[in-house]
Tab-separated table of C-alpha atoms and ligand atoms in Angstrom:
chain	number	residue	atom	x	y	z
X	1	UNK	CA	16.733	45.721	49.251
X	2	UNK	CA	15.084	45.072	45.607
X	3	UNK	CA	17.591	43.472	43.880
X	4	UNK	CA	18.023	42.833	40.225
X	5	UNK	CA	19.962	39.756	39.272
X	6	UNK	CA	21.584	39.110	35.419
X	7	UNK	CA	23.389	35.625	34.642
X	8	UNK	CA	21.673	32.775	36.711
X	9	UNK	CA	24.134	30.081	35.899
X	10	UNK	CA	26.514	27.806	37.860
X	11	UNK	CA	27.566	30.670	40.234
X	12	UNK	CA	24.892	33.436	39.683
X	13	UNK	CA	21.981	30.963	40.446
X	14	UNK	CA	22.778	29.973	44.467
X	15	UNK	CA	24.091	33.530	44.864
X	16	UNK	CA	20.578	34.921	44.117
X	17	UNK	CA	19.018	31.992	46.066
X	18	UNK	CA	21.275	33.375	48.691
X	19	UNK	CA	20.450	36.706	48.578
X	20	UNK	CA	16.494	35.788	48.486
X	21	UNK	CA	16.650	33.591	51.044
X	22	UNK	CA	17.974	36.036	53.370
X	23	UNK	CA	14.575	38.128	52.680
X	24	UNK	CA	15.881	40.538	49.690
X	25	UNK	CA	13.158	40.668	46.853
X	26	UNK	CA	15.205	39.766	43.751
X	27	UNK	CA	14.182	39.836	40.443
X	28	UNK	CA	16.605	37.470	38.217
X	29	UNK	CA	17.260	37.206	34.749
X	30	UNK	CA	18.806	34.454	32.124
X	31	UNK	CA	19.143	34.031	28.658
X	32	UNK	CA	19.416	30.383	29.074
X	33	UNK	CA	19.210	28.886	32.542
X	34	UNK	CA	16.007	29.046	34.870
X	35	UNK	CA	15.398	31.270	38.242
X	36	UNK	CA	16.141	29.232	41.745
X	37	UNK	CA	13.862	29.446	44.520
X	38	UNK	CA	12.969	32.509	45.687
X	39	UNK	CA	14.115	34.681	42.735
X	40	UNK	CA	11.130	36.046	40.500
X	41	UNK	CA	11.707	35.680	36.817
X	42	UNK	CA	11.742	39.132	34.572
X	43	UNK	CA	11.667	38.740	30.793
X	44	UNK	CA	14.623	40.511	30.050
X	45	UNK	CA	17.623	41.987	31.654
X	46	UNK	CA	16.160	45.746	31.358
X	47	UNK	CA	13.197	44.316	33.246
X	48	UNK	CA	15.239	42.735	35.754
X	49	UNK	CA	16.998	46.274	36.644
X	50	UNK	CA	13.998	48.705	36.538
X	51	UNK	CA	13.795	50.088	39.978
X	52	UNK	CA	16.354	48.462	41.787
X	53	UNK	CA	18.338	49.883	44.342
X	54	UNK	CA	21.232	47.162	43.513
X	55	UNK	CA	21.944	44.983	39.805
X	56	UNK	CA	24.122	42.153	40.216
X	57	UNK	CA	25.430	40.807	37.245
X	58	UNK	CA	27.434	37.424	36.698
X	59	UNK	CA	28.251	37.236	33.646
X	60	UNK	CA	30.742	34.889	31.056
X	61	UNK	CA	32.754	37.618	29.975
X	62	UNK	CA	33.593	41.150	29.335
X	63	UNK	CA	31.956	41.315	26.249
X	64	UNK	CA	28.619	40.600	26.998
X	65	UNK	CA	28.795	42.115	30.205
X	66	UNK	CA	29.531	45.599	28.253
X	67	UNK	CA	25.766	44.557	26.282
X	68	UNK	CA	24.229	43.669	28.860
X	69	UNK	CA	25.301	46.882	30.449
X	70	UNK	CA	24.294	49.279	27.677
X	71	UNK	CA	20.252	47.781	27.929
X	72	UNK	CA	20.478	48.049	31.799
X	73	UNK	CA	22.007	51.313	32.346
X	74	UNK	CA	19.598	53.939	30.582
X	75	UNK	CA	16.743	52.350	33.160
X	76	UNK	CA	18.410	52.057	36.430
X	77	UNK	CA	17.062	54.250	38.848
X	78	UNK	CA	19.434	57.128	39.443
X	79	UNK	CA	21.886	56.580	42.164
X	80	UNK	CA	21.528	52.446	41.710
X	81	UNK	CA	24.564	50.609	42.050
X	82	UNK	CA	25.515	48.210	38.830
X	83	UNK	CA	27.696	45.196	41.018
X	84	UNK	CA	29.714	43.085	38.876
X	85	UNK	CA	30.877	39.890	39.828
X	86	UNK	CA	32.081	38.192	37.330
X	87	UNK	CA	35.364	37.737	35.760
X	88	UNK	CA	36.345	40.195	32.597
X	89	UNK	CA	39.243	42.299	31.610
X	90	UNK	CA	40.475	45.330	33.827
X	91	UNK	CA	39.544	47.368	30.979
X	92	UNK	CA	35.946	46.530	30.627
X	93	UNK	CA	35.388	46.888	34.352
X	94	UNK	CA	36.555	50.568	33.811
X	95	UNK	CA	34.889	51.540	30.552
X	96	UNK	CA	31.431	50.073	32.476
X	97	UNK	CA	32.403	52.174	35.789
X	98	UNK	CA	32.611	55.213	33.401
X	99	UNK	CA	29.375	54.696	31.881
X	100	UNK	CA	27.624	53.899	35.294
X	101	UNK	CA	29.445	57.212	36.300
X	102	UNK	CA	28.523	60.167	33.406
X	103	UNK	CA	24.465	58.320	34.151
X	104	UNK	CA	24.589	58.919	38.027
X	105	UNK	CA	24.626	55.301	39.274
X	106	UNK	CA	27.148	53.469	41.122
X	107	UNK	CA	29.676	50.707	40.138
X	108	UNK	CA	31.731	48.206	41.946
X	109	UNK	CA	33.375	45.085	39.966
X	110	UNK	CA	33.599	42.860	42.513
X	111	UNK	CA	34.757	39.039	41.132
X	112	UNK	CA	34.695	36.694	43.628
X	113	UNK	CA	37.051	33.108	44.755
X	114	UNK	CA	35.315	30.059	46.344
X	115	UNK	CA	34.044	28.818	43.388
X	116	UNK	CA	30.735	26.965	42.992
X	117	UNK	CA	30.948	25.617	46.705
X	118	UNK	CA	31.476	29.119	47.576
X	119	UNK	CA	28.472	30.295	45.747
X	120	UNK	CA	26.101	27.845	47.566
X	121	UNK	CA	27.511	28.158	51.165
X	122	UNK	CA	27.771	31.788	50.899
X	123	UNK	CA	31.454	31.888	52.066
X	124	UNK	CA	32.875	33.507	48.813
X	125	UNK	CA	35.434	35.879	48.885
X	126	UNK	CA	35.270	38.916	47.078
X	127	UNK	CA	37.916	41.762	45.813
X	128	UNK	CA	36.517	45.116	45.212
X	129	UNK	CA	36.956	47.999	43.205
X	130	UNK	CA	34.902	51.150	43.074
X	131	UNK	CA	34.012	54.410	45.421
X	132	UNK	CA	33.034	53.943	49.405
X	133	UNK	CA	29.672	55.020	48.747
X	134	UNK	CA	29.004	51.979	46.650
X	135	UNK	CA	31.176	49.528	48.244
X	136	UNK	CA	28.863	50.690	51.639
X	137	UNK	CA	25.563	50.047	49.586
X	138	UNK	CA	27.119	46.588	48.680
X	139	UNK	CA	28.641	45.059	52.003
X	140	UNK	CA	25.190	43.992	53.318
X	141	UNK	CA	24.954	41.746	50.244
X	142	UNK	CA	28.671	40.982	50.332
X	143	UNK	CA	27.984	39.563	53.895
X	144	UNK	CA	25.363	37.155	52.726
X	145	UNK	CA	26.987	36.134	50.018
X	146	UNK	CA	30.527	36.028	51.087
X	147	UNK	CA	32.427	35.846	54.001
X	148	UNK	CA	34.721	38.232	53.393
X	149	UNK	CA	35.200	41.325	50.978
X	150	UNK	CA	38.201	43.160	50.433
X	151	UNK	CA	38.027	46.917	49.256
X	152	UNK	CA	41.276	47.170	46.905
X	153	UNK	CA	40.545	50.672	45.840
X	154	UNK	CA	39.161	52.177	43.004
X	155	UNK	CA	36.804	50.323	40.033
X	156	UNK	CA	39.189	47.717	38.279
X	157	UNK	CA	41.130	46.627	41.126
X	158	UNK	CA	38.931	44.066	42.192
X	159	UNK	CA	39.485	42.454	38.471
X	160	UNK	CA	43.252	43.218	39.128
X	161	UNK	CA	43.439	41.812	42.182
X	162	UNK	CA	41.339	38.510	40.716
X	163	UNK	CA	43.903	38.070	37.949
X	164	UNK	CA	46.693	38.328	39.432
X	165	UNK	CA	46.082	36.313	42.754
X	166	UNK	CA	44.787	33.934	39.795
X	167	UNK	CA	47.847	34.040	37.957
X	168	UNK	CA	50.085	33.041	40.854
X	169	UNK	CA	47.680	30.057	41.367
X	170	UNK	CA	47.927	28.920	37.926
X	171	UNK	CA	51.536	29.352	38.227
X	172	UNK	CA	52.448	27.844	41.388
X	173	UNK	CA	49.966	24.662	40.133
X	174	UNK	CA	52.123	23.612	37.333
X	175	UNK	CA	55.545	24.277	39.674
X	176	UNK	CA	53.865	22.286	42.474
X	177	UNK	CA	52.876	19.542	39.628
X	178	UNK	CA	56.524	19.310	37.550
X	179	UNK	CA	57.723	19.008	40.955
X	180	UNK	CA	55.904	15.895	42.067
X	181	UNK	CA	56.387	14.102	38.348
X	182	UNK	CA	60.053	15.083	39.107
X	183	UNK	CA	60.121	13.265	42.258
X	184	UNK	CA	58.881	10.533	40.902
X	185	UNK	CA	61.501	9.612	38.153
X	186	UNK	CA	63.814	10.361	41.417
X	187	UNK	CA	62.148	7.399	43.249
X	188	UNK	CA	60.860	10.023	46.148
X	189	UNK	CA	57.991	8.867	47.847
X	190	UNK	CA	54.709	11.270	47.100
X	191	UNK	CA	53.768	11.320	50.825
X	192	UNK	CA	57.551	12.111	52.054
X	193	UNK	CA	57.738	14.913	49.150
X	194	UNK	CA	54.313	16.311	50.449
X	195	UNK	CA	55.644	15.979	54.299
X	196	UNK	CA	58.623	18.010	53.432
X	197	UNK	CA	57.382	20.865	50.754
X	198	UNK	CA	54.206	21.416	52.750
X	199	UNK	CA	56.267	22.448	55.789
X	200	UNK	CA	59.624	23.563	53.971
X	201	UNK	CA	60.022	26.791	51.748
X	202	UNK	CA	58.191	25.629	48.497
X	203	UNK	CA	54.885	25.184	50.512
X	204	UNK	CA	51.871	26.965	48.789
X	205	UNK	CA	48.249	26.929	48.825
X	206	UNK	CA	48.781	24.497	45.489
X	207	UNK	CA	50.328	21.923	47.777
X	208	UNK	CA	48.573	22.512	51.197
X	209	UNK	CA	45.045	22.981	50.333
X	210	UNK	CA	44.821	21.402	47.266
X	211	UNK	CA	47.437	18.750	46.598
X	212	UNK	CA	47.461	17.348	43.329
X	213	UNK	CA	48.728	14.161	44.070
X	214	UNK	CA	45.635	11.710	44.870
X	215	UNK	CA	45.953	10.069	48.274
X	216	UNK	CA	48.254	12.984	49.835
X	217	UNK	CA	47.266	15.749	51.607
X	218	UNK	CA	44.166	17.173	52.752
X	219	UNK	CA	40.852	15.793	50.385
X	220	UNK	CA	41.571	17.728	46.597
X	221	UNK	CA	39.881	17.068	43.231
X	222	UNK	CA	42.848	14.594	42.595
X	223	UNK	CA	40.934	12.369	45.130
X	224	UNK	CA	37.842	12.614	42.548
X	225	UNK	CA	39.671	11.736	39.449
X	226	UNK	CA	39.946	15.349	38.489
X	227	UNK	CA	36.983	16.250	38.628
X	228	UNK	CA	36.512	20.080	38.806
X	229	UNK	CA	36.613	22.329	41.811
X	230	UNK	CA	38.180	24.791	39.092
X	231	UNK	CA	38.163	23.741	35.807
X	232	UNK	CA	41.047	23.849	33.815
X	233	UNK	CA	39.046	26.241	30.876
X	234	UNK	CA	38.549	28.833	33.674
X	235	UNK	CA	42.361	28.619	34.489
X	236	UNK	CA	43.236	29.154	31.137
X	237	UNK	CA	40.148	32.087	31.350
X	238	UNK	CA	42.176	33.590	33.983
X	239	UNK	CA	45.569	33.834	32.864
X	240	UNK	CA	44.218	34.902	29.023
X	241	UNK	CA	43.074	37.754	31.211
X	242	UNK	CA	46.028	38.026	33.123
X	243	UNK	CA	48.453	38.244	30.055
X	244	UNK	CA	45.965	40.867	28.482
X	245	UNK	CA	46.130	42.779	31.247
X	246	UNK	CA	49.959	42.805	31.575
X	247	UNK	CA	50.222	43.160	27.712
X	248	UNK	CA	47.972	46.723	28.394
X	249	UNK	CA	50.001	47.454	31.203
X	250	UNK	CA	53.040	46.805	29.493
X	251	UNK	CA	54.567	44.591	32.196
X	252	UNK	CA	57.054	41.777	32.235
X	253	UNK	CA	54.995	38.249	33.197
X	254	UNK	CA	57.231	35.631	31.809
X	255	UNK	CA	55.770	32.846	33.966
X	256	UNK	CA	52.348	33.991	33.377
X	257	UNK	CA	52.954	33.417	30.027
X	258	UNK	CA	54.324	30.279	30.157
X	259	UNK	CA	51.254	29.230	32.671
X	260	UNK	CA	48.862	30.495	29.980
X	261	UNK	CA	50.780	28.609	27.039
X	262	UNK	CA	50.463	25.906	29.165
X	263	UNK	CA	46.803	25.383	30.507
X	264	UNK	CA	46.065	26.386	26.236
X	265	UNK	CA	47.677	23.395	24.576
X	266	UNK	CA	46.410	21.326	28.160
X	267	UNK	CA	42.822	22.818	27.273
X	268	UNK	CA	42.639	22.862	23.557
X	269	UNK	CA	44.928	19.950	22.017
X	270	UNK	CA	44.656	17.927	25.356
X	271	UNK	CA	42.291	16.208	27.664
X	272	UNK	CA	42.323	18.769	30.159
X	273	UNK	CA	39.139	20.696	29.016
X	274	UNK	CA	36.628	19.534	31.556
X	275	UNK	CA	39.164	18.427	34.211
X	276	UNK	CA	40.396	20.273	37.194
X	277	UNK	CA	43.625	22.445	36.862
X	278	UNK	CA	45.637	20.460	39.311
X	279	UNK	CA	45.159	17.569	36.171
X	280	UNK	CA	48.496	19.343	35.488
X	281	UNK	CA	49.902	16.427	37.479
X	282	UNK	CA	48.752	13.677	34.981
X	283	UNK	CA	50.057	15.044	32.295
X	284	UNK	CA	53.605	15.384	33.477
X	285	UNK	CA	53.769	11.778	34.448
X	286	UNK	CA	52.776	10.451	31.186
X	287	UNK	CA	55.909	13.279	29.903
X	288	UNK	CA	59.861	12.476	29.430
X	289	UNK	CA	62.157	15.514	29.471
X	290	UNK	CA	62.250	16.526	25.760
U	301	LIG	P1	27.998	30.011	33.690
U	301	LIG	O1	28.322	29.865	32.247
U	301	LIG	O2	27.504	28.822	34.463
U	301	LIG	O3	26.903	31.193	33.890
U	301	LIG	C1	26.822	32.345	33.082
U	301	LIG	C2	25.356	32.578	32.793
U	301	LIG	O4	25.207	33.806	32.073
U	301	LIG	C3	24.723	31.482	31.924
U	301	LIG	O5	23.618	30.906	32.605
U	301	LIG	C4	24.302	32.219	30.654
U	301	LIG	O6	23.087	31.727	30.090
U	301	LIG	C5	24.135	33.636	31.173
U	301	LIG	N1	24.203	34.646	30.122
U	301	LIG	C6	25.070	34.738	29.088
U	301	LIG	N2	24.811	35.844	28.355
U	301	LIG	C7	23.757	36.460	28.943
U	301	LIG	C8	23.020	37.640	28.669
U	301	LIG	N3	23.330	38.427	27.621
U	301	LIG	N4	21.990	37.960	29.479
U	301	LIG	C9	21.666	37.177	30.549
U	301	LIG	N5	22.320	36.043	30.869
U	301	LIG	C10	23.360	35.695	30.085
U	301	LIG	O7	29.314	30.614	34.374
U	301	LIG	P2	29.669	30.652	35.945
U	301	LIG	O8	30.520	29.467	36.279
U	301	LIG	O9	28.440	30.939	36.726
U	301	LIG	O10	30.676	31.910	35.973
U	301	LIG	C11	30.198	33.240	35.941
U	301	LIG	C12	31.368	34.175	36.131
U	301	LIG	O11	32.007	33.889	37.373
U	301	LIG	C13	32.460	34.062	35.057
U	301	LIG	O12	32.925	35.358	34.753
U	301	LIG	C14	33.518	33.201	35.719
U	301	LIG	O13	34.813	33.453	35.208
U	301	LIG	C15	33.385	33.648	37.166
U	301	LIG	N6	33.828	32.657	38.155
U	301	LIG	C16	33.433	31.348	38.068
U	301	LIG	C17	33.866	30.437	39.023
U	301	LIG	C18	33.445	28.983	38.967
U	301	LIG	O14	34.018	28.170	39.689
U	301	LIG	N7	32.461	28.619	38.150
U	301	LIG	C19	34.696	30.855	40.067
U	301	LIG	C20	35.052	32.196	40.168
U	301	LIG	C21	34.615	33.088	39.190
């Protein structure tokens, strides 16, 4: 397939290698950041999209993925398919999906999980709004880049989905972190309180697959001083998105809310800008109750 490529950075840039590699000819553009191996280098997004049968875009944020859309859309080639993978509002996905519609090309927001290790291995996941036609187009791709892709019906649910699997996470993080910084003022041993949560009722992907105590459990960022795995600014990201989203929808997300306080004051009048968002843990221990 020729493939146009928009937003070459942490995740766009292994995703194209990916996608090149596997013998697509992609043509990928950056404002900032340079082309990987295998990717051509246009001059400017519009460049990038002329002619493609598929533009992949992954992008900081709704904003600039709605410019970025408005220069690429008036010279796709009729029938193209605009694929989205980055993170932005519900509502942006939509107002691009109607604009891709009334110019006859396809849309699919598709925002992926696996992160940056994801990216390179080509085992990200990705949820998947839009019409069958273009979800068809797109699984080819999905299958190099991904290991698995989930249709969840039409364009914005893939962002929905994203948001709120992402706003459990977030959630279930800071339970999973109180929890252990509880146990320890009660003298419980971190490795008996993992033993019995992981395989009692308050077990979670938070405490199986990504324990934030260092030492217990399977290997975590907490065994590399916090280091991110998932930053705690794209948390925060995440459930900002989350809370718009619910605010639009006019639905009740009190422990979203708190989640999103949270990771803010962690992120912005903390140290946890930079750190991994199971750093929750940290925090709490240096806490008291008030
Ligand atoms: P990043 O900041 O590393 O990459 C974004 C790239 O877009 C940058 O290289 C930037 O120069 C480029 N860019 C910005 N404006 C542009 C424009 N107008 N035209 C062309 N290029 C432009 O971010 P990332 O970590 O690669 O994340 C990308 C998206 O994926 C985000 O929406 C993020 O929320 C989502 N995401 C990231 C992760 C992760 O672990 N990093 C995981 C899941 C989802």
């Amino acid at each position: 397939m020729k493939i146009g490529f928009i937003g070459l950075g942490n995740m766009g840039a292994p995703m194209a290698a990916n996608l090149a590699k596997a013998g697509h000819e992609v043509s990928g553009f950056d404002l900032a950041a340079p082309c990987p191996d295998g990717v051509s280098k246009a001059a400017t997004a519009a460049e990038a999209a002329t002619g493609q049968d598929v533009v992949i875009t992954m992008l900081p944020n709704g904003a600039i993925l709605k410019s970025v859309a408005a220069e690429i859309l008036p010279v796709m080639q009729s029938g193209a398919v605009l694929l989205d993978c980055s993170t932005v509002e519900v509502d942006a996905a939509r107002a691009v999906a109607a604009d891709c519609a009334a110019m006859g090309l396809g849309f699919l927001d598709a925002p992926v999980s696996g992160g940056v290790g994801g990216a390179a291995g080509g085992t990200l996941t990705f949820m998947v709004g839009g019409d069958d036609a273009a979800f068809a187009t797109a699984t080819p791709l999905f299958d190099i880049m991904g290991q698995k892709a989930v249709h969840c019906g039409p364009a914005g649910n893939g962002q929905a989905a994203k948001i709120c699997n992402n706003m459990i996470l977030g959630v279930t993080m800071i339970a999973t972190c109180e929890a252990f910084a509880l146990a320890d003022k009660l003298g419980l041993d971190r490795q008996a309180m993992f033993d019995v949560v992981s395989t009692s009722s308050g077990y979670s992907w938070s405490m199986n697959a990504y324990c934030p105590a260092p030492g217990v459990g399977p290997s975590s960022p907490a065994d590399n001083n916090y280091q991110p795995g998932f930053a705690s600014e794209l948390m925060l990201k995440d459930l900002r998105l989350s809370q718009a989203a619910a605010e639009a929808a006019d639905a009740d997300t009190p422990m979203g809310a708190a989640a999103a306080a949270l990771y803010a004051t962690f992120v912005e009048d903390e140290d946890g800008k930079g750190r991994d968002f199971s750093a929750m843990l940290p925090r709490f221990e240096k806490r008291g109750h008030s």
